[in-house]
Short mmCIF file of C-alpha atoms in Angstrom, two decimals:
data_model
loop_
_atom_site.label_atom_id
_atom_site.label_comp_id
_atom_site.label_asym_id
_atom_site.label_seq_id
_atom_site.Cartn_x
_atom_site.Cartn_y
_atom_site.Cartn_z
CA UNK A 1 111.57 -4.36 68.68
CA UNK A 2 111.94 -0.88 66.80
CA UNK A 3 111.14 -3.18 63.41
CA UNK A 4 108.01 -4.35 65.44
CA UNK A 5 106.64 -1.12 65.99
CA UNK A 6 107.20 0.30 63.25
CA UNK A 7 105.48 -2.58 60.95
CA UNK A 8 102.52 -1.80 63.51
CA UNK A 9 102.67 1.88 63.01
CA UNK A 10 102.47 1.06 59.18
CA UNK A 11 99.33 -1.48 59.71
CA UNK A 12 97.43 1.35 61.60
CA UNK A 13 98.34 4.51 59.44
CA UNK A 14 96.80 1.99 56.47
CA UNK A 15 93.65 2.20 57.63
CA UNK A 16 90.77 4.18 56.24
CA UNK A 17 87.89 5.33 57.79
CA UNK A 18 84.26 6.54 55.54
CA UNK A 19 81.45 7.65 56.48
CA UNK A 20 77.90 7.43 55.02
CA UNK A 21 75.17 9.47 56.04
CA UNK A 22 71.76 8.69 55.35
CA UNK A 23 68.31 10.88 55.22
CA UNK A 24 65.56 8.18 55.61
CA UNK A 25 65.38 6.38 59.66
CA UNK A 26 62.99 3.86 59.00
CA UNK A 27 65.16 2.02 55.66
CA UNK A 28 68.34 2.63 57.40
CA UNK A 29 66.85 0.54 60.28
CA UNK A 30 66.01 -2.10 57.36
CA UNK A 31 69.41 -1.38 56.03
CA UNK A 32 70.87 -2.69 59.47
CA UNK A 33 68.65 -5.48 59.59
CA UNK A 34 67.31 -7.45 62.48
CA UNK A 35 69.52 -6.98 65.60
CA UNK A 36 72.19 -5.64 62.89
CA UNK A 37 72.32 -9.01 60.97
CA UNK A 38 73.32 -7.28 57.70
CA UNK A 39 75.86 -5.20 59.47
CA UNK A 40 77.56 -8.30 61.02
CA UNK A 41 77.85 -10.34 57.35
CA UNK A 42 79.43 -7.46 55.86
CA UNK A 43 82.29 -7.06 58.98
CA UNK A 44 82.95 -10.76 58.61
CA UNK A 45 82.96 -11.22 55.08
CA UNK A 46 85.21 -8.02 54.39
CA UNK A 47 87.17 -7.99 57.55
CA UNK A 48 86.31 -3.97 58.19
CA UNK A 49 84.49 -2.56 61.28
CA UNK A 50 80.89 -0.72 61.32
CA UNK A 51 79.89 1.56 63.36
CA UNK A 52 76.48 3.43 63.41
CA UNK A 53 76.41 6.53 64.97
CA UNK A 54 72.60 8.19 64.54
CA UNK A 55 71.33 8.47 61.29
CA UNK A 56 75.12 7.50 59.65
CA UNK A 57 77.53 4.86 59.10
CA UNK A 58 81.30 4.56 59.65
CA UNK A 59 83.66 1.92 58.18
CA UNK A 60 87.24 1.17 59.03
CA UNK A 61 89.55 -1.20 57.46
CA UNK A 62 91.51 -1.95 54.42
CA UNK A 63 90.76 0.75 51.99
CA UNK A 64 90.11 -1.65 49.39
CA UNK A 65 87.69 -3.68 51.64
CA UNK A 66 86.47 0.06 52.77
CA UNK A 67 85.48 0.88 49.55
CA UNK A 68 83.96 -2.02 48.59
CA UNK A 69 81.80 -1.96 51.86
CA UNK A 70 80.24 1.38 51.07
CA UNK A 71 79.69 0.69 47.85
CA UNK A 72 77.67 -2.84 48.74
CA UNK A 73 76.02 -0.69 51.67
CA UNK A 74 75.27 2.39 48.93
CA UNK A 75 73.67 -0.05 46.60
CA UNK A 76 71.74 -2.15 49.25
CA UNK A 77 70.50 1.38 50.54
CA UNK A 78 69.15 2.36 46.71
CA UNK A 79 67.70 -1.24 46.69
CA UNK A 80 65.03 -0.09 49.66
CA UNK A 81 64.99 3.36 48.07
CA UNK A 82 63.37 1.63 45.52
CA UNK A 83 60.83 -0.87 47.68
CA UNK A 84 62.49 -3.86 47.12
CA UNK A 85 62.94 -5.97 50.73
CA UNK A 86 66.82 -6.30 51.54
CA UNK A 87 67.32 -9.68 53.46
CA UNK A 88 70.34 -11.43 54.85
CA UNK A 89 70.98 -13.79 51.94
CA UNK A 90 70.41 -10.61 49.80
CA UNK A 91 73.57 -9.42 51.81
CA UNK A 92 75.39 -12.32 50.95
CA UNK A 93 74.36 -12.13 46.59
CA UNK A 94 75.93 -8.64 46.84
CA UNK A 95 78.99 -9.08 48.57
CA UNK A 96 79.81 -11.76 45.99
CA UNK A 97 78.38 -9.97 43.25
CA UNK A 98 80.32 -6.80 43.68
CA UNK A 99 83.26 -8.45 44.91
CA UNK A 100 83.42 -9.91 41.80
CA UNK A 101 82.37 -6.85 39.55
CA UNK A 102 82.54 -3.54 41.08
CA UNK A 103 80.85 -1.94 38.29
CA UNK A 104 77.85 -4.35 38.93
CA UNK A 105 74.74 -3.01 39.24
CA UNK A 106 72.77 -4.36 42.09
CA UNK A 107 69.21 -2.93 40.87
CA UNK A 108 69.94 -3.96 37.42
CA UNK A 109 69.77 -7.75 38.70
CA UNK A 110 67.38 -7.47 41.63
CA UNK A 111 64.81 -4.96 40.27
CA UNK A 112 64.63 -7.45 37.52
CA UNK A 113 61.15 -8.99 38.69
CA UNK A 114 60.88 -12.35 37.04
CA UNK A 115 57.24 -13.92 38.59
CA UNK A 116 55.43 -12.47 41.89
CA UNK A 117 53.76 -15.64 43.55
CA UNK A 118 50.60 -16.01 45.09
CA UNK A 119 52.59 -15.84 48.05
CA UNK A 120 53.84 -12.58 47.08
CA UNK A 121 57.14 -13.05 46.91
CA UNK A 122 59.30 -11.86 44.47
CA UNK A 123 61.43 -13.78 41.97
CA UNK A 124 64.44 -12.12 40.98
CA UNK A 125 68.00 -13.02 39.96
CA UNK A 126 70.49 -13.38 42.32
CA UNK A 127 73.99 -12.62 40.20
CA UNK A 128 74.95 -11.53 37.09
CA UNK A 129 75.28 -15.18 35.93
CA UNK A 130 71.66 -15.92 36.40
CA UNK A 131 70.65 -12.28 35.18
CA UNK A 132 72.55 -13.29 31.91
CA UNK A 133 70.53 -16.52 32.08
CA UNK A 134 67.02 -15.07 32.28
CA UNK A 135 67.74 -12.49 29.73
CA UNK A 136 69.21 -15.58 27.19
CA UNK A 137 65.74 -17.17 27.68
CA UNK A 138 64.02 -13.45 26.86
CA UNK A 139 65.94 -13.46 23.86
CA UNK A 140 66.26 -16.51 22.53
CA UNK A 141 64.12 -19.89 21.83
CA UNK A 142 65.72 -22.47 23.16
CA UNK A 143 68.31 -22.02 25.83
CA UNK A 144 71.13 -23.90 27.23
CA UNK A 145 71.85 -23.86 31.03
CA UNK A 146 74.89 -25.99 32.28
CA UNK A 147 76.67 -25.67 35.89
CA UNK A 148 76.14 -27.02 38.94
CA UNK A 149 73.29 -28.12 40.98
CA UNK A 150 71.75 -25.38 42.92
CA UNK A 151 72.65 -22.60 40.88
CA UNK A 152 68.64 -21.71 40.11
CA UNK A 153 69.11 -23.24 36.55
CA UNK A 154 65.50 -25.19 36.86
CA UNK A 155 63.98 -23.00 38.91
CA UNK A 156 64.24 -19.52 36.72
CA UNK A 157 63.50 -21.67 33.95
CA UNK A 158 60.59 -22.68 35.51
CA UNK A 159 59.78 -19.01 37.22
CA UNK A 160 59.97 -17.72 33.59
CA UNK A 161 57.51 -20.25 32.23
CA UNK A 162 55.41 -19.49 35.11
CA UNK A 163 55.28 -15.95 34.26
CA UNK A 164 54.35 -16.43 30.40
CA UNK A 165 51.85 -18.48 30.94
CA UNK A 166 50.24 -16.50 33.87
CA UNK A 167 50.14 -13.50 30.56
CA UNK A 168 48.35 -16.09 28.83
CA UNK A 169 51.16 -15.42 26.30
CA UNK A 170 51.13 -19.43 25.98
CA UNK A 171 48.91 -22.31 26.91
CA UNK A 172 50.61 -25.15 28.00
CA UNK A 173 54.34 -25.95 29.66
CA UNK A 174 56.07 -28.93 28.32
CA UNK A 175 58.37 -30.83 30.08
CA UNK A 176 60.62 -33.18 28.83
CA UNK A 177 63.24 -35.78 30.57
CA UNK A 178 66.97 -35.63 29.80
CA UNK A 179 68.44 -37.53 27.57
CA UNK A 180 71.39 -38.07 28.76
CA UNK A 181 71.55 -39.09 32.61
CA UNK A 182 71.73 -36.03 35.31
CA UNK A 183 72.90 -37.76 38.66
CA UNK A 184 70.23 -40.21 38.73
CA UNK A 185 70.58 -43.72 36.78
CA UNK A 186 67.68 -43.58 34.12
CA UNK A 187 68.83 -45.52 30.90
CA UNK A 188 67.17 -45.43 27.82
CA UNK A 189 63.73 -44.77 26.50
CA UNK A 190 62.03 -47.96 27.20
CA UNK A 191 58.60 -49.11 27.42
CA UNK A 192 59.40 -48.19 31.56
CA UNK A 193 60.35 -44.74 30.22
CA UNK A 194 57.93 -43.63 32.69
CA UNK A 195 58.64 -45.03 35.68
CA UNK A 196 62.23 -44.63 35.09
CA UNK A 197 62.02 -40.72 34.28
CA UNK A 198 59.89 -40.25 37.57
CA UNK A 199 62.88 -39.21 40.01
CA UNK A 200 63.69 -36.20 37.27
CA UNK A 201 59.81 -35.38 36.27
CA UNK A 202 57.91 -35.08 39.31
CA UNK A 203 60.74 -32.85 40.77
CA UNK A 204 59.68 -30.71 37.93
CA UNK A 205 56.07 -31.34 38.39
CA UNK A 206 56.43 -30.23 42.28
CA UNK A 207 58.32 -26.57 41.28
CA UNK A 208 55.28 -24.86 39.92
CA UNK A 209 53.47 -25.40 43.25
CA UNK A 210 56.42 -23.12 45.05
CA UNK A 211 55.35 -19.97 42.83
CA UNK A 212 51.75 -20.62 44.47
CA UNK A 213 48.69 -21.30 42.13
CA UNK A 214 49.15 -24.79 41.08
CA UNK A 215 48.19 -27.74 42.38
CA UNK A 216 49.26 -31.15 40.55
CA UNK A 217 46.71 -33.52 40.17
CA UNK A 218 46.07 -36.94 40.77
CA UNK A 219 47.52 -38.16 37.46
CA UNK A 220 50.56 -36.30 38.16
CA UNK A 221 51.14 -37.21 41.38
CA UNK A 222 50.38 -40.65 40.74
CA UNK A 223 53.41 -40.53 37.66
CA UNK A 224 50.53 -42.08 35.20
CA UNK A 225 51.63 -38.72 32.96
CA UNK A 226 52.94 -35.69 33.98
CA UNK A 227 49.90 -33.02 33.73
CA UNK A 228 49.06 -30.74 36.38
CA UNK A 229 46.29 -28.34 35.93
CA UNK A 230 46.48 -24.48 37.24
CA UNK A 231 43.97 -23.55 40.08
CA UNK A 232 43.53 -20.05 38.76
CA UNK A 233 44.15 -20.58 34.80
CA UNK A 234 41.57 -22.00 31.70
CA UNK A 235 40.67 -24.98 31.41
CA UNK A 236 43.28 -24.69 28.24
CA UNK A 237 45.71 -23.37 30.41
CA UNK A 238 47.71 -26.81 31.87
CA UNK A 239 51.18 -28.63 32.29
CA UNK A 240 52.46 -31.39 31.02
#
């Protein structure tokens, strides 16, 4: 019993409690997020507890989960400082992110404004992998990407193609199908080449159209060949 409580009295004197105070209402309510969304990822992914008391925040847990709490929290905070919208899954990027590297720099990767779509929304990187990867394709001409699917490999390519072309820095996107099969069963280049490369091309053909600003046409839809033409470009200006 004595053992017991003393184990107990150990558990609670390693606890540490911070406290973050912060000048601006209206981006610590954003901070919080909806019905204190963000507040309630970070206490289950770290294991701490949050409290907000007025216009600052209070954390109490491990002191290695403490620390990296305020730190996310800090960094999220600079984020809005700095206009950029701080969502939910944003939340989730920087817990793994600085879980991961706690000398990462959260506006280093998220400030880093790939495209803006006609939707207005903002393409950024999402970790330091795909920060790495954007930057490869800055700096280099041809660029590998390999890891698994869902990782944003095709669609920063395709964000950063976007982007040149929109700065008329080139005229035309060129898409090409794998070689060597990726998941679906395409064989060789045949005389069906075409139909057979459809599953993998007109994936490719549909991404543009999520940046906003391009609309396939027939051709491309219709897998004849795979051209779509930008609403708001040249006539040069295309995709094939």
């Amino acid at each position: 019993m004595k053992d017991e409580q003393e184990q107990a009295a150990s558990v609670i004197t390693d606890l540490e409690t911070n406290h973050l105070e912060f000048n601006d209402p209206r981006l610590l309510r954003d901070l919080l997020g909806q019905h204190d969304q963000h507040i309630k990822i970070l206490q289950h992914a770290l294991r701490v507890r949050i409290r907000v008391r007025g216009a600052a925040i209070e954390i109490e847990g491990d002191p290695l989960q403490v620390e990296l709490s305020s730190q996310i929290i800090r960094q999220l905070y600079g984020l809005l400082e700095k206009g950029y919208p701080v969502y939910a899954s944003d939340v989730d990027y920087a817990i793994r992110i600085l879980s991961g590297d706690g000398r990462a720099k959260l506006q280093d990767i998220f400030l880093d404004t790939i495209y803006i779509s006609a939707h207005k929304r903002t393409i950024t990187p999402k970790s330091i992998a795909q920060k790495a990867y954007i930057d490869a394709i800055r700096r280099y001409d041809i660029v590998f990407g390999i890891g698994p699917a869902g990782t944003g490999k095709t669609y920063l390519a395709m964000a950063m193609a976007v982007a040149e072309l929109m700065k008329n820095n080139y005229v035309r996107i060129i898409l090409t199908r794998p070689a060597v099969e990726a998941g679906e069963k395409l064989g060789f280049l045949t005389r069906r080449s075409r139909r057979e490369s459809k599953p993998v091309s007109a994936s490719l053909v549909r991404c543009p159209t999520r940046y906003g600003g391009f609309r396939p046409s027939a051709e491309a839809r219709g897998a004849r060949n795979h051209r779509s033409r930008p609403a708001r470009l040249h006539a040069r200006s295309n995709l094939e």
